[in-house]
Amino acid sequence: MTLTRKGAATRLRIVEGTAGQIRDEGVFALRLEDVMARTATSKSQLFHYFPGGKDELLLAVAQHEADRILADQQPELGSLTSWEAWRQWRDTVVARYRAQGVHCPLQTALSQLSPATDAARTVAVRLMERWQEQLAAGVRHLQATGLTAPELDADREAAALLAGIQGGVMILLVTGSTAHLEAALDLGIARLHEARPTS
């Protein structure tokens, strides 16, 4: 669908409003009527931008939240060029998820879509790929500047960090605590630091 600037703004307002509604009330309480009231849109507008109804809207929310996860980590995620930069990125990630708390619109939206659907899988997979690529770039920068061991596999180190983050976030969603997320980040970064060349 090709949208005018006004149309794009309206669509974004609906997506952001739906994400907010999920944070406030949870997905099981999500009703299109509430989204319309929250975003000051009519039923015809809602179905104009999301003709597939609730499933299409949830997929748009998932994509929006996936993009937001990476955007919220910038510029730190894209500038992992020193140990101080990694520390700042770590603090940014923890602060983001602490503020989010136990309600994750991305996880919630994806959970309501069949994981077997190509569209839902693509949103989740592409987010992880983009995230891991930026972490791996940071590891390679440390290697190029002699701050960590050149023999480390940057992609595997990035994959381990990302897996730790995701595990920490899942535990946060259950417990409300960022302790596991912080531990995963601290130990993952410490591993890189400890691998630095000694001479």
PDB file of C-alpha atoms in Angstrom:
ATOM      1  CA  MET A   1       0.000   0.000   0.000  1.00  0.00           C
ATOM      2  CA  THR A   2       1.385   3.390  -1.035  1.00  0.00           C
ATOM      3  CA  LEU A   3       0.568   5.962   1.625  1.00  0.00           C
ATOM      4  CA  THR A   4       0.526   9.714   1.688  1.00  0.00           C
ATOM      5  CA  ARG A   5       2.435  11.419   4.501  1.00  0.00           C
ATOM      6  CA  LYS A   6      -0.835  11.881   6.363  1.00  0.00           C
ATOM      7  CA  GLY A   7      -1.800   8.263   5.745  1.00  0.00           C
ATOM      8  CA  ALA A   8       1.562   7.015   6.987  1.00  0.00           C
ATOM      9  CA  ALA A   9       1.188   9.131  10.118  1.00  0.00           C
ATOM     10  CA  THR A  10      -2.293   7.719  10.750  1.00  0.00           C
ATOM     11  CA  ARG A  11      -1.091   4.146  10.275  1.00  0.00           C
ATOM     12  CA  LEU A  12       1.821   4.746  12.651  1.00  0.00           C
ATOM     13  CA  ARG A  13      -0.543   6.274  15.216  1.00  0.00           C
ATOM     14  CA  ILE A  14      -2.679   3.122  15.085  1.00  0.00           C
ATOM     15  CA  VAL A  15       0.351   0.837  15.456  1.00  0.00           C
ATOM     16  CA  GLU A  16       1.838   2.837  18.345  1.00  0.00           C
ATOM     17  CA  GLY A  17      -1.552   3.083  20.016  1.00  0.00           C
ATOM     18  CA  THR A  18      -2.031  -0.669  19.758  1.00  0.00           C
ATOM     19  CA  ALA A  19       1.417  -1.274  21.244  1.00  0.00           C
ATOM     20  CA  GLY A  20       0.519   1.069  24.103  1.00  0.00           C
ATOM     21  CA  GLN A  21      -2.785  -0.704  24.626  1.00  0.00           C
ATOM     22  CA  ILE A  22      -0.968  -4.039  24.856  1.00  0.00           C
ATOM     23  CA  ARG A  23       1.449  -2.606  27.421  1.00  0.00           C
ATOM     24  CA  ASP A  24      -1.382  -1.229  29.518  1.00  0.00           C
ATOM     25  CA  GLU A  25      -3.976  -3.984  29.271  1.00  0.00           C
ATOM     26  CA  GLY A  26      -2.287  -7.066  27.810  1.00  0.00           C
ATOM     27  CA  VAL A  27      -3.041  -8.705  24.493  1.00  0.00           C
ATOM     28  CA  PHE A  28      -5.936 -10.823  25.733  1.00  0.00           C
ATOM     29  CA  ALA A  29      -7.848  -7.667  26.591  1.00  0.00           C
ATOM     30  CA  LEU A  30      -7.041  -6.070  23.237  1.00  0.00           C
ATOM     31  CA  ARG A  31     -10.151  -4.995  21.350  1.00  0.00           C
ATOM     32  CA  LEU A  32     -10.202  -3.075  18.106  1.00  0.00           C
ATOM     33  CA  GLU A  33     -12.777  -0.744  19.656  1.00  0.00           C
ATOM     34  CA  ASP A  34     -10.246   0.238  22.318  1.00  0.00           C
ATOM     35  CA  VAL A  35      -7.579   0.836  19.676  1.00  0.00           C
ATOM     36  CA  MET A  36      -9.965   3.075  17.749  1.00  0.00           C
ATOM     37  CA  ALA A  37     -10.807   5.059  20.869  1.00  0.00           C
ATOM     38  CA  ARG A  38      -7.166   5.379  21.885  1.00  0.00           C
ATOM     39  CA  THR A  39      -6.005   6.489  18.429  1.00  0.00           C
ATOM     40  CA  ALA A  40      -9.065   8.564  17.453  1.00  0.00           C
ATOM     41  CA  THR A  41      -9.646   6.491  14.328  1.00  0.00           C
ATOM     42  CA  SER A  42     -12.796   5.040  12.837  1.00  0.00           C
ATOM     43  CA  LYS A  43     -13.468   1.417  11.980  1.00  0.00           C
ATOM     44  CA  SER A  44     -13.239   2.227   8.281  1.00  0.00           C
ATOM     45  CA  GLN A  45      -9.822   3.847   8.814  1.00  0.00           C
ATOM     46  CA  LEU A  46      -8.600   0.890  10.825  1.00  0.00           C
ATOM     47  CA  PHE A  47      -9.582  -1.608   8.145  1.00  0.00           C
ATOM     48  CA  HIS A  48      -8.306   0.661   5.397  1.00  0.00           C
ATOM     49  CA  TYR A  49      -4.786   0.419   6.802  1.00  0.00           C
ATOM     50  CA  PHE A  50      -5.168  -3.125   8.128  1.00  0.00           C
ATOM     51  CA  PRO A  51      -7.633  -4.955   5.864  1.00  0.00           C
ATOM     52  CA  GLY A  52      -6.576  -8.253   7.429  1.00  0.00           C
ATOM     53  CA  GLY A  53      -7.943  -7.087  10.768  1.00  0.00           C
ATOM     54  CA  LYS A  54      -6.408  -7.927  14.125  1.00  0.00           C
ATOM     55  CA  ASP A  55      -3.770 -10.366  12.811  1.00  0.00           C
ATOM     56  CA  GLU A  56      -2.428  -7.840  10.327  1.00  0.00           C
ATOM     57  CA  LEU A  57      -2.399  -5.149  12.999  1.00  0.00           C
ATOM     58  CA  LEU A  58      -0.511  -7.406  15.427  1.00  0.00           C
ATOM     59  CA  LEU A  59       2.045  -8.192  12.734  1.00  0.00           C
ATOM     60  CA  ALA A  60       2.551  -4.457  12.154  1.00  0.00           C
ATOM     61  CA  VAL A  61       2.961  -3.953  15.906  1.00  0.00           C
ATOM     62  CA  ALA A  62       5.558  -6.734  15.990  1.00  0.00           C
ATOM     63  CA  GLN A  63       7.527  -5.153  13.142  1.00  0.00           C
ATOM     64  CA  HIS A  64       7.327  -1.720  14.743  1.00  0.00           C
ATOM     65  CA  GLU A  65       8.501  -3.052  18.097  1.00  0.00           C
ATOM     66  CA  ALA A  66      11.319  -5.038  16.471  1.00  0.00           C
ATOM     67  CA  ASP A  67      12.579  -1.859  14.804  1.00  0.00           C
ATOM     68  CA  ARG A  68      12.195   0.020  18.068  1.00  0.00           C
ATOM     69  CA  ILE A  69      14.297  -2.510  20.008  1.00  0.00           C
ATOM     70  CA  LEU A  70      17.308  -1.725  17.845  1.00  0.00           C
ATOM     71  CA  ALA A  71      16.556   1.998  17.572  1.00  0.00           C
ATOM     72  CA  ASP A  72      16.391   2.265  21.380  1.00  0.00           C
ATOM     73  CA  GLN A  73      19.957   0.941  21.592  1.00  0.00           C
ATOM     74  CA  GLN A  74      21.393   3.575  19.285  1.00  0.00           C
ATOM     75  CA  PRO A  75      23.838   5.199  19.019  1.00  0.00           C
ATOM     76  CA  GLU A  76      25.535   2.855  21.506  1.00  0.00           C
ATOM     77  CA  LEU A  77      24.886  -0.391  19.594  1.00  0.00           C
ATOM     78  CA  GLY A  78      26.368   1.034  16.420  1.00  0.00           C
ATOM     79  CA  SER A  79      29.430   2.431  18.197  1.00  0.00           C
ATOM     80  CA  LEU A  80      30.921  -0.484  20.145  1.00  0.00           C
ATOM     81  CA  THR A  81      34.465   0.787  19.684  1.00  0.00           C
ATOM     82  CA  SER A  82      35.868   0.719  23.244  1.00  0.00           C
ATOM     83  CA  TRP A  83      35.238  -0.925  26.601  1.00  0.00           C
ATOM     84  CA  GLU A  84      33.507   2.251  27.764  1.00  0.00           C
ATOM     85  CA  ALA A  85      31.244   2.075  24.704  1.00  0.00           C
ATOM     86  CA  TRP A  86      30.332  -1.525  25.533  1.00  0.00           C
ATOM     87  CA  ARG A  87      29.564  -0.501  29.129  1.00  0.00           C
ATOM     88  CA  GLN A  88      27.317   2.307  27.914  1.00  0.00           C
ATOM     89  CA  TRP A  89      25.522  -0.077  25.546  1.00  0.00           C
ATOM     90  CA  ARG A  90      25.051  -2.563  28.401  1.00  0.00           C
ATOM     91  CA  ASP A  91      23.526   0.157  30.583  1.00  0.00           C
ATOM     92  CA  THR A  92      21.254   1.253  27.723  1.00  0.00           C
ATOM     93  CA  VAL A  93      19.935  -2.281  27.231  1.00  0.00           C
ATOM     94  CA  VAL A  94      19.278  -2.785  30.943  1.00  0.00           C
ATOM     95  CA  ALA A  95      17.559   0.597  31.249  1.00  0.00           C
ATOM     96  CA  ARG A  96      15.368  -0.140  28.234  1.00  0.00           C
ATOM     97  CA  TYR A  97      14.124  -3.449  29.541  1.00  0.00           C
ATOM     98  CA  ARG A  98      13.791  -2.183  33.111  1.00  0.00           C
ATOM     99  CA  ALA A  99      11.523   0.578  31.800  1.00  0.00           C
ATOM    100  CA  GLN A 100       9.570  -1.897  29.672  1.00  0.00           C
ATOM    101  CA  GLY A 101       8.941  -4.214  32.599  1.00  0.00           C
ATOM    102  CA  VAL A 102       6.922  -7.381  32.210  1.00  0.00           C
ATOM    103  CA  HIS A 103       4.925  -6.284  29.153  1.00  0.00           C
ATOM    104  CA  CYS A 104       6.681  -6.795  25.812  1.00  0.00           C
ATOM    105  CA  PRO A 105       4.519  -5.807  22.809  1.00  0.00           C
ATOM    106  CA  LEU A 106       6.852  -7.633  20.391  1.00  0.00           C
ATOM    107  CA  GLN A 107       6.748 -10.910  22.293  1.00  0.00           C
ATOM    108  CA  THR A 108       3.036 -10.526  22.913  1.00  0.00           C
ATOM    109  CA  ALA A 109       2.172  -9.740  19.303  1.00  0.00           C
ATOM    110  CA  LEU A 110       4.259 -12.611  17.959  1.00  0.00           C
ATOM    111  CA  SER A 111       2.774 -15.006  20.500  1.00  0.00           C
ATOM    112  CA  GLN A 112      -0.687 -14.331  19.088  1.00  0.00           C
ATOM    113  CA  LEU A 113       0.422 -15.106  15.540  1.00  0.00           C
ATOM    114  CA  SER A 114       1.190 -18.592  14.347  1.00  0.00           C
ATOM    115  CA  PRO A 115       4.957 -19.071  14.661  1.00  0.00           C
ATOM    116  CA  ALA A 116       4.772 -21.094  11.478  1.00  0.00           C
ATOM    117  CA  THR A 117       3.645 -18.125   9.409  1.00  0.00           C
ATOM    118  CA  ASP A 118       6.360 -16.772   7.176  1.00  0.00           C
ATOM    119  CA  ALA A 119       5.592 -13.162   8.079  1.00  0.00           C
ATOM    120  CA  ALA A 120       5.837 -13.680  11.854  1.00  0.00           C
ATOM    121  CA  ARG A 121       9.001 -15.742  11.546  1.00  0.00           C
ATOM    122  CA  THR A 122      10.580 -13.163   9.246  1.00  0.00           C
ATOM    123  CA  VAL A 123      10.024 -10.346  11.760  1.00  0.00           C
ATOM    124  CA  ALA A 124      11.667 -12.292  14.584  1.00  0.00           C
ATOM    125  CA  VAL A 125      14.502 -13.752  12.501  1.00  0.00           C
ATOM    126  CA  ARG A 126      15.421 -10.470  10.864  1.00  0.00           C
ATOM    127  CA  LEU A 127      15.510  -8.694  14.231  1.00  0.00           C
ATOM    128  CA  MET A 128      17.930 -11.284  15.605  1.00  0.00           C
ATOM    129  CA  GLU A 129      20.072 -11.163  12.470  1.00  0.00           C
ATOM    130  CA  ARG A 130      20.366  -7.380  12.547  1.00  0.00           C
ATOM    131  CA  TRP A 131      21.095  -7.366  16.280  1.00  0.00           C
ATOM    132  CA  GLN A 132      23.752 -10.070  16.003  1.00  0.00           C
ATOM    133  CA  GLU A 133      25.368  -8.348  13.006  1.00  0.00           C
ATOM    134  CA  GLN A 134      25.859  -5.148  14.999  1.00  0.00           C
ATOM    135  CA  LEU A 135      27.240  -7.010  18.020  1.00  0.00           C
ATOM    136  CA  ALA A 136      29.627  -8.952  15.788  1.00  0.00           C
ATOM    137  CA  ALA A 137      30.786  -5.696  14.207  1.00  0.00           C
ATOM    138  CA  GLY A 138      31.575  -4.421  17.696  1.00  0.00           C
ATOM    139  CA  VAL A 139      33.598  -7.543  18.502  1.00  0.00           C
ATOM    140  CA  ARG A 140      35.516  -7.200  15.231  1.00  0.00           C
ATOM    141  CA  HIS A 141      36.319  -3.598  16.083  1.00  0.00           C
ATOM    142  CA  LEU A 142      37.775  -4.726  19.425  1.00  0.00           C
ATOM    143  CA  GLN A 143      39.845  -7.291  17.546  1.00  0.00           C
ATOM    144  CA  ALA A 144      41.038  -4.787  14.964  1.00  0.00           C
ATOM    145  CA  THR A 145      42.212  -2.390  17.676  1.00  0.00           C
ATOM    146  CA  GLY A 146      43.892  -5.076  19.757  1.00  0.00           C
ATOM    147  CA  LEU A 147      41.394  -4.923  22.634  1.00  0.00           C
ATOM    148  CA  THR A 148      40.366  -8.584  22.424  1.00  0.00           C
ATOM    149  CA  ALA A 149      41.818 -11.774  21.024  1.00  0.00           C
ATOM    150  CA  PRO A 150      41.904 -11.961  17.213  1.00  0.00           C
ATOM    151  CA  GLU A 151      41.223 -15.715  17.281  1.00  0.00           C
ATOM    152  CA  LEU A 152      37.751 -15.269  18.769  1.00  0.00           C
ATOM    153  CA  ASP A 153      34.876 -16.077  16.427  1.00  0.00           C
ATOM    154  CA  ALA A 154      33.073 -12.716  16.393  1.00  0.00           C
ATOM    155  CA  ASP A 155      29.821 -14.187  15.117  1.00  0.00           C
ATOM    156  CA  ARG A 156      29.715 -16.849  17.838  1.00  0.00           C
ATOM    157  CA  GLU A 157      30.565 -14.330  20.546  1.00  0.00           C
ATOM    158  CA  ALA A 158      27.771 -12.083  19.279  1.00  0.00           C
ATOM    159  CA  ALA A 159      25.391 -15.049  19.124  1.00  0.00           C
ATOM    160  CA  ALA A 160      26.185 -15.980  22.729  1.00  0.00           C
ATOM    161  CA  LEU A 161      25.635 -12.410  23.909  1.00  0.00           C
ATOM    162  CA  LEU A 162      22.333 -12.217  22.069  1.00  0.00           C
ATOM    163  CA  ALA A 163      21.182 -15.564  23.464  1.00  0.00           C
ATOM    164  CA  GLY A 164      22.039 -14.321  26.957  1.00  0.00           C
ATOM    165  CA  ILE A 165      20.071 -11.133  26.417  1.00  0.00           C
ATOM    166  CA  GLN A 166      17.033 -13.003  25.136  1.00  0.00           C
ATOM    167  CA  GLY A 167      17.157 -15.446  28.022  1.00  0.00           C
ATOM    168  CA  GLY A 168      17.475 -12.582  30.484  1.00  0.00           C
ATOM    169  CA  VAL A 169      14.510 -10.802  28.902  1.00  0.00           C
ATOM    170  CA  MET A 170      12.353 -13.940  29.062  1.00  0.00           C
ATOM    171  CA  ILE A 171      13.141 -14.310  32.780  1.00  0.00           C
ATOM    172  CA  LEU A 172      12.402 -10.606  33.275  1.00  0.00           C
ATOM    173  CA  LEU A 173       8.959 -11.092  31.725  1.00  0.00           C
ATOM    174  CA  VAL A 174       8.247 -13.779  34.331  1.00  0.00           C
ATOM    175  CA  THR A 175       9.935 -12.315  37.421  1.00  0.00           C
ATOM    176  CA  GLY A 176      10.059  -8.571  36.800  1.00  0.00           C
ATOM    177  CA  SER A 177      13.764  -8.606  37.659  1.00  0.00           C
ATOM    178  CA  THR A 178      16.650  -7.556  35.389  1.00  0.00           C
ATOM    179  CA  ALA A 179      19.189  -9.550  37.444  1.00  0.00           C
ATOM    180  CA  HIS A 180      19.575 -12.350  34.895  1.00  0.00           C
ATOM    181  CA  LEU A 181      19.772  -9.916  31.986  1.00  0.00           C
ATOM    182  CA  GLU A 182      22.485  -7.949  33.774  1.00  0.00           C
ATOM    183  CA  ALA A 183      24.411 -11.131  34.580  1.00  0.00           C
ATOM    184  CA  ALA A 184      24.290 -12.283  30.947  1.00  0.00           C
ATOM    185  CA  LEU A 185      25.546  -8.930  29.689  1.00  0.00           C
ATOM    186  CA  ASP A 186      28.232  -8.562  32.339  1.00  0.00           C
ATOM    187  CA  LEU A 187      29.635 -12.053  31.846  1.00  0.00           C
ATOM    188  CA  GLY A 188      29.463 -11.840  28.049  1.00  0.00           C
ATOM    189  CA  ILE A 189      31.377  -8.558  27.975  1.00  0.00           C
ATOM    190  CA  ALA A 190      33.805  -9.794  30.657  1.00  0.00           C
ATOM    191  CA  ARG A 191      34.635 -12.785  28.461  1.00  0.00           C
ATOM    192  CA  LEU A 192      35.636 -10.451  25.631  1.00  0.00           C
ATOM    193  CA  HIS A 193      37.649  -8.284  28.015  1.00  0.00           C
ATOM    194  CA  GLU A 194      39.476 -11.235  29.561  1.00  0.00           C
ATOM    195  CA  ALA A 195      40.421 -12.514  26.109  1.00  0.00           C
ATOM    196  CA  ARG A 196      42.382  -9.354  25.315  1.00  0.00           C
ATOM    197  CA  PRO A 197      46.009  -9.912  24.289  1.00  0.00           C
ATOM    198  CA  THR A 198      48.465  -9.627  27.188  1.00  0.00           C
ATOM    199  CA  SER A 199      51.380  -8.283  25.151  1.00  0.00           C
TER     200      SER A 199
END
